[in-house]
XYZ file of C-alpha atoms in Angstrom:
411
model
C 136.805 83.379 44.938
C 137.288 80.005 43.230
C 134.709 78.991 40.623
C 133.077 82.394 40.046
C 130.913 82.874 36.955
C 130.061 86.110 35.181
C 128.444 87.086 31.861
C 129.999 88.603 28.758
C 128.375 90.051 25.651
C 131.133 89.552 23.047
C 132.362 86.435 21.265
C 135.704 86.509 23.082
C 137.155 87.793 26.330
C 140.357 89.827 26.132
C 142.405 91.041 29.076
C 145.862 92.465 29.707
C 148.191 91.624 32.568
C 150.886 94.059 33.625
C 154.471 92.899 33.407
C 157.184 93.086 36.034
C 158.026 96.450 37.562
C 161.796 95.964 37.469
C 164.008 95.096 34.491
C 165.740 91.709 34.462
C 167.142 89.546 31.653
C 167.915 85.830 31.627
C 169.968 84.581 29.860
C 172.545 87.083 28.625
C 176.150 86.713 27.473
C 178.990 88.668 29.068
C 182.558 89.598 28.210
C 185.024 91.613 30.269
C 183.400 94.904 29.180
C 180.057 94.054 27.558
C 176.726 92.437 28.242
C 174.928 91.027 25.203
C 171.141 90.798 25.496
C 169.785 88.371 22.870
C 166.556 88.960 21.003
C 163.526 88.479 23.243
C 165.522 87.464 26.326
C 163.075 86.330 29.029
C 160.214 87.199 26.686
C 161.176 90.900 26.617
C 160.159 92.799 23.491
C 162.840 95.481 23.879
C 165.759 96.630 25.967
C 164.851 99.053 28.783
C 168.353 99.528 30.208
C 169.935 102.880 29.399
C 173.298 104.564 29.962
C 173.851 105.420 33.602
C 172.097 102.339 34.955
C 173.781 100.156 37.548
C 173.229 96.428 37.229
C 173.828 93.154 39.019
C 175.453 90.449 36.890
C 175.216 86.869 38.149
C 176.363 83.531 36.800
C 173.736 80.987 35.810
C 174.046 79.220 39.189
C 174.088 82.512 41.107
C 177.448 81.830 42.772
C 179.380 84.593 40.966
C 177.799 88.033 41.487
C 179.252 91.331 40.269
C 178.081 94.954 40.003
C 178.625 97.072 36.908
C 177.926 100.516 35.478
C 176.341 100.821 32.006
C 178.269 103.445 30.029
C 176.731 102.921 26.581
C 173.953 101.001 24.846
C 174.062 99.961 21.195
C 171.181 100.196 18.785
C 169.419 96.843 18.321
C 170.841 94.641 15.570
C 168.362 91.889 14.668
C 166.946 92.346 18.160
C 170.328 91.924 19.871
C 171.458 94.771 22.172
C 175.003 95.214 23.505
C 175.631 97.070 26.760
C 179.084 98.528 27.331
C 179.767 98.158 31.048
C 182.452 98.911 33.602
C 182.720 96.552 36.546
C 182.998 98.245 39.918
C 185.651 95.693 40.892
C 187.349 95.541 37.500
C 186.724 93.402 34.418
C 183.520 91.384 34.380
C 183.731 87.585 34.432
C 183.053 86.038 31.035
C 179.795 84.031 31.005
C 178.142 82.189 28.138
C 174.879 82.383 30.092
C 174.302 84.868 32.894
C 171.505 86.889 34.501
C 171.238 90.635 35.047
C 168.872 93.064 36.719
C 168.862 96.830 37.233
C 169.205 97.966 40.822
C 169.725 101.710 40.352
C 171.750 104.369 38.544
C 174.684 106.733 39.014
C 175.333 110.105 37.368
C 177.996 112.796 37.596
C 177.337 116.316 38.804
C 175.591 118.733 36.483
C 173.992 116.146 34.207
C 170.885 116.889 32.171
C 168.301 114.788 30.372
C 169.419 111.807 32.432
C 167.482 108.611 32.935
C 165.704 106.146 30.684
C 161.982 106.462 30.003
C 160.294 103.087 30.362
C 156.692 102.476 29.344
C 154.603 100.093 31.409
C 154.780 96.617 29.909
C 151.823 94.303 29.599
C 150.860 91.069 27.948
C 147.521 90.500 26.293
C 145.535 87.280 26.623
C 142.262 86.146 25.116
C 139.926 83.188 25.116
C 136.845 82.309 23.126
C 133.782 80.514 24.463
C 132.770 77.142 23.108
C 129.177 76.061 22.522
C 128.260 72.850 24.319
C 125.069 70.967 23.423
C 123.331 67.713 24.279
C 119.823 66.313 24.329
C 117.661 63.534 25.723
C 115.093 61.855 23.469
C 112.192 59.591 24.407
C 109.355 58.546 22.098
C 105.770 59.200 23.050
C 104.922 55.541 23.600
C 107.639 55.064 26.221
C 106.553 58.123 28.166
C 103.217 56.425 28.746
C 104.784 53.198 30.003
C 104.248 52.810 33.742
C 106.865 50.805 35.640
C 106.647 48.839 38.885
C 109.565 50.636 40.516
C 109.210 54.182 41.798
C 111.985 56.384 40.462
C 113.377 59.324 42.422
C 115.764 61.722 40.742
C 118.496 63.706 42.446
C 116.292 66.792 42.146
C 113.560 65.128 44.175
C 111.161 64.367 41.307
C 109.538 60.970 41.735
C 107.185 58.731 39.808
C 106.785 55.351 38.145
C 108.189 56.553 34.807
C 111.735 55.386 34.050
C 112.378 58.152 31.516
C 112.334 60.655 34.396
C 115.529 59.058 35.688
C 117.178 58.995 32.266
C 116.252 62.596 31.523
C 117.636 63.793 34.831
C 120.868 61.835 34.375
C 121.256 63.464 30.957
C 120.945 66.870 32.619
C 123.438 65.993 35.388
C 125.882 64.564 32.837
C 125.671 67.748 30.754
C 126.235 69.946 33.801
C 129.302 67.863 34.661
C 130.586 68.256 31.116
C 130.238 72.027 31.400
C 132.796 71.952 34.209
C 134.941 69.235 32.621
C 135.205 71.242 29.399
C 136.515 74.225 31.351
C 139.291 71.955 32.639
C 140.136 69.960 29.529
C 139.467 72.329 26.598
C 142.352 73.154 24.273
C 142.831 75.672 21.516
C 143.102 74.028 18.116
C 146.509 74.232 16.444
C 144.627 74.432 13.130
C 140.922 75.111 12.457
C 138.721 72.013 12.718
C 135.798 71.370 10.388
C 132.758 70.601 12.575
C 130.341 67.720 12.120
C 127.397 68.633 9.905
C 124.495 69.665 12.111
C 123.136 72.264 9.717
C 126.072 74.610 10.249
C 126.927 77.190 7.627
C 129.515 76.252 5.028
C 133.028 77.276 5.973
C 132.367 77.272 9.716
C 135.471 76.283 11.681
C 136.049 75.271 15.299
C 138.985 76.841 17.141
C 138.661 75.288 20.604
C 139.178 77.108 23.884
C 141.835 77.398 26.581
C 140.961 75.155 29.548
C 142.628 75.102 32.955
C 145.127 72.311 32.280
C 146.082 73.753 28.892
C 146.544 77.261 30.317
C 148.733 76.010 33.158
C 150.861 73.885 30.827
C 151.429 76.986 28.705
C 151.629 79.845 31.241
C 151.626 78.345 34.735
C 154.046 76.550 37.031
C 154.329 72.783 36.492
C 155.717 70.582 39.281
C 156.517 67.082 38.045
C 156.432 63.815 39.983
C 155.723 65.175 43.456
C 156.600 62.940 46.403
C 155.402 64.908 49.416
C 155.137 61.727 51.456
C 158.787 60.818 50.837
C 161.824 61.462 53.006
C 162.408 64.837 51.334
C 158.728 65.749 51.060
C 158.939 68.941 53.092
C 162.032 70.104 51.205
C 160.250 69.421 47.909
C 157.273 71.446 49.060
C 159.579 74.303 50.042
C 160.805 74.429 46.440
C 157.248 75.321 45.441
C 157.134 78.051 48.085
C 160.357 79.541 46.775
C 158.902 79.677 43.282
C 155.689 81.263 44.593
C 157.869 83.929 46.211
C 159.496 84.666 42.850
C 156.092 85.016 41.200
C 154.683 87.324 43.881
C 151.881 84.928 44.840
C 149.192 85.804 47.369
C 148.962 84.359 50.871
C 145.947 82.023 50.617
C 145.868 79.115 48.191
C 143.605 76.141 47.508
C 145.034 72.707 46.718
C 142.820 70.294 44.755
C 144.574 66.915 44.808
C 144.028 63.319 43.797
C 144.045 60.652 46.502
C 147.731 59.786 46.161
C 148.974 63.382 46.411
C 146.538 64.147 49.229
C 147.713 61.197 51.315
C 151.331 62.090 50.592
C 150.714 65.593 51.917
C 148.969 64.148 54.992
C 151.988 61.910 55.618
C 154.346 64.868 55.266
C 152.424 66.937 57.805
C 151.913 63.984 60.156
C 155.650 63.238 60.163
C 156.392 66.821 61.180
C 153.663 66.774 63.804
C 154.884 63.485 65.313
C 158.047 65.124 66.615
C 156.068 66.862 69.356
C 154.559 64.998 72.302
C 151.495 67.196 72.567
C 151.120 68.015 68.881
C 152.322 71.143 67.148
C 150.249 74.073 65.965
C 151.091 73.365 62.365
C 148.603 75.049 60.104
C 145.490 77.159 60.190
C 144.004 75.001 62.980
C 145.409 73.814 66.326
C 146.087 70.106 66.766
C 145.409 68.723 70.212
C 146.429 65.450 71.865
C 142.839 64.198 71.486
C 143.248 64.488 67.700
C 146.170 62.041 67.591
C 144.311 59.623 65.317
C 143.095 62.308 62.943
C 145.736 61.963 60.248
C 143.886 63.980 57.606
C 144.822 67.631 57.278
C 142.517 70.172 55.644
C 144.758 73.204 56.040
C 148.214 74.239 57.108
C 150.615 77.169 57.036
C 154.155 77.059 55.717
C 156.375 80.108 55.375
C 154.068 83.049 54.753
C 151.412 81.002 52.927
C 148.164 79.368 54.003
C 147.125 76.227 52.135
C 143.658 74.660 52.182
C 143.587 71.105 50.869
C 140.707 69.106 49.469
C 140.380 65.829 47.572
C 139.279 66.346 43.975
C 136.857 63.649 42.879
C 137.473 64.459 39.215
C 141.072 63.245 39.547
C 140.016 60.017 41.296
C 136.946 58.921 39.314
C 137.652 55.948 37.034
C 135.550 57.499 34.248
C 137.345 60.873 34.256
C 140.962 61.842 35.058
C 141.305 58.911 37.427
C 141.351 56.771 34.284
C 144.487 58.579 33.062
C 146.293 59.493 36.268
C 148.749 62.034 34.842
C 147.308 65.071 36.655
C 147.900 64.815 40.407
C 146.503 68.153 41.498
C 146.295 71.908 41.081
C 147.220 74.778 43.387
C 144.883 77.741 42.842
C 145.306 81.194 44.433
C 142.156 82.019 46.425
C 141.721 85.688 45.641
C 141.425 88.291 42.921
C 143.814 90.002 40.533
C 143.515 93.335 38.760
C 143.596 93.240 34.965
C 142.722 95.623 32.142
C 139.496 94.561 30.421
C 139.667 95.379 26.712
C 135.890 95.433 26.259
C 135.203 97.691 29.261
C 138.314 99.778 28.702
C 139.218 99.937 32.387
C 141.024 98.119 35.179
C 138.832 95.580 36.962
C 139.278 93.127 39.804
C 138.418 89.540 38.905
C 138.968 86.163 40.599
C 142.147 84.464 39.429
C 139.982 81.628 38.090
C 136.500 82.289 36.744
C 134.075 81.256 34.003
C 132.663 83.698 31.457
C 129.412 82.820 29.676
C 127.555 84.547 26.838
C 124.560 86.565 27.965
C 122.647 89.677 26.944
C 119.189 91.137 27.398
C 118.028 88.958 24.504
C 119.463 85.610 25.585
C 121.213 84.049 28.568
C 123.408 81.145 27.447
C 124.823 80.186 30.837
C 122.658 77.045 30.855
C 119.664 76.743 28.536
C 117.134 73.934 28.465
C 114.055 73.579 26.275
C 111.684 70.873 25.005
C 110.596 70.152 21.438
C 108.226 67.546 19.968
C 104.585 66.699 20.637
C 104.895 64.864 23.974
C 104.653 66.230 27.487
C 102.215 69.043 26.786
C 104.671 70.937 24.599
C 103.564 70.865 20.939
C 106.276 72.282 18.690
C 106.229 69.692 15.891
C 104.435 66.561 14.722
C 107.240 64.305 15.999
C 105.881 61.647 18.364
C 108.666 62.212 20.878
C 109.951 64.499 23.576
C 113.358 66.061 22.986
C 114.983 67.817 25.933
C 117.777 70.093 24.689
C 120.674 71.501 26.700
C 122.995 74.306 25.602
C 125.684 76.509 27.083
C 128.304 78.880 25.676
C 131.230 79.564 27.969
C 134.982 79.739 28.460
C 137.461 79.830 31.328
C 139.676 82.765 32.281
C 142.938 81.933 34.053
C 144.405 85.237 35.220
C 147.980 85.443 36.491
C 148.608 81.808 35.555
C 152.136 82.096 36.954
C 150.538 82.007 40.432
C 149.041 78.541 39.768
C 150.832 75.207 40.150
C 149.962 72.087 38.148
C 151.123 68.840 39.764
C 151.804 66.395 36.966
C 153.178 62.880 36.775
C 155.612 62.319 33.920
C 157.674 59.354 35.160
C 156.348 55.827 34.619
């Protein structure tokens, strides 16, 4: 379910994700008899608490918890709503910043027209594909130059022509950049004027939302992990607690750089070392014969299964290994149900997938064609062979609040 690809016919993909089922607000302000909900508290567009509701009021640290009955609700004033409440144990504690959620309601006998109608809430997301292009050029004279060393490409093609190697490396490099762009792409804060390659006047580039950008904006970010430290297991449990709050699924993939991967191995090995015969700690069973196998590929903690793998992209000195700020990503291995605006219906899609432009007329997932007058393909009088590569695609990160980005921010 990780890395799926599927076509789309429009110039953008739009989907809607349903909001939370229950009403909660954080932060709010309280007095002895009122609760003041500020404009757009917790991203809410409107108040959904009505008279008759019963609520839990908690201090910011969660140590002071009280129950109250909502007797009246004011009309919004500049987006601010005031609830008149009566505490079940008397006056409510005054808080400059508190949290509330609705747990039920209470009505007297013989009431009519009771209750508060609440429409299903949703948030709309969109992403636009970007067009990626590259080419490899070799003049006709060089294609006829025979070398003394036989060249074998990764695809198995062989011969004594060096340009075969260069052409294949250009293809591999472009295919890598297709994936790298899905990770690194960002939406432009302001339209960008593209380089002049015969584009129409006024054309602007807007960028796209890549994985790292989407997680920085909508996902969970865990800074400066130290799983191999003395409190490594406790630190990891903090992530589990946050996954619980977000309603995450059971199975998750962890793509880590070498440092984070070894730290996680050390954390699991330190737990395992407390048992003479080895503990069953994960989705496999350790045995005494595996005592020297200190690398873990999967484990279970709480109600979650985690499958770990080293991510070469984060280690390579010519990619993210050069920077070192991203230490890994936790990706839910499953599907989520969203409302597709183009199809007009609910669909099940992998949490993380690539959408590429395609129709009956053209498939732009990965195009390759040759121009020039060399290699048996005569399209112009140019004494050269030009191998062109093109793709148009974008990444969809659904339910980004189920993802975790491990990022280093301390020096």
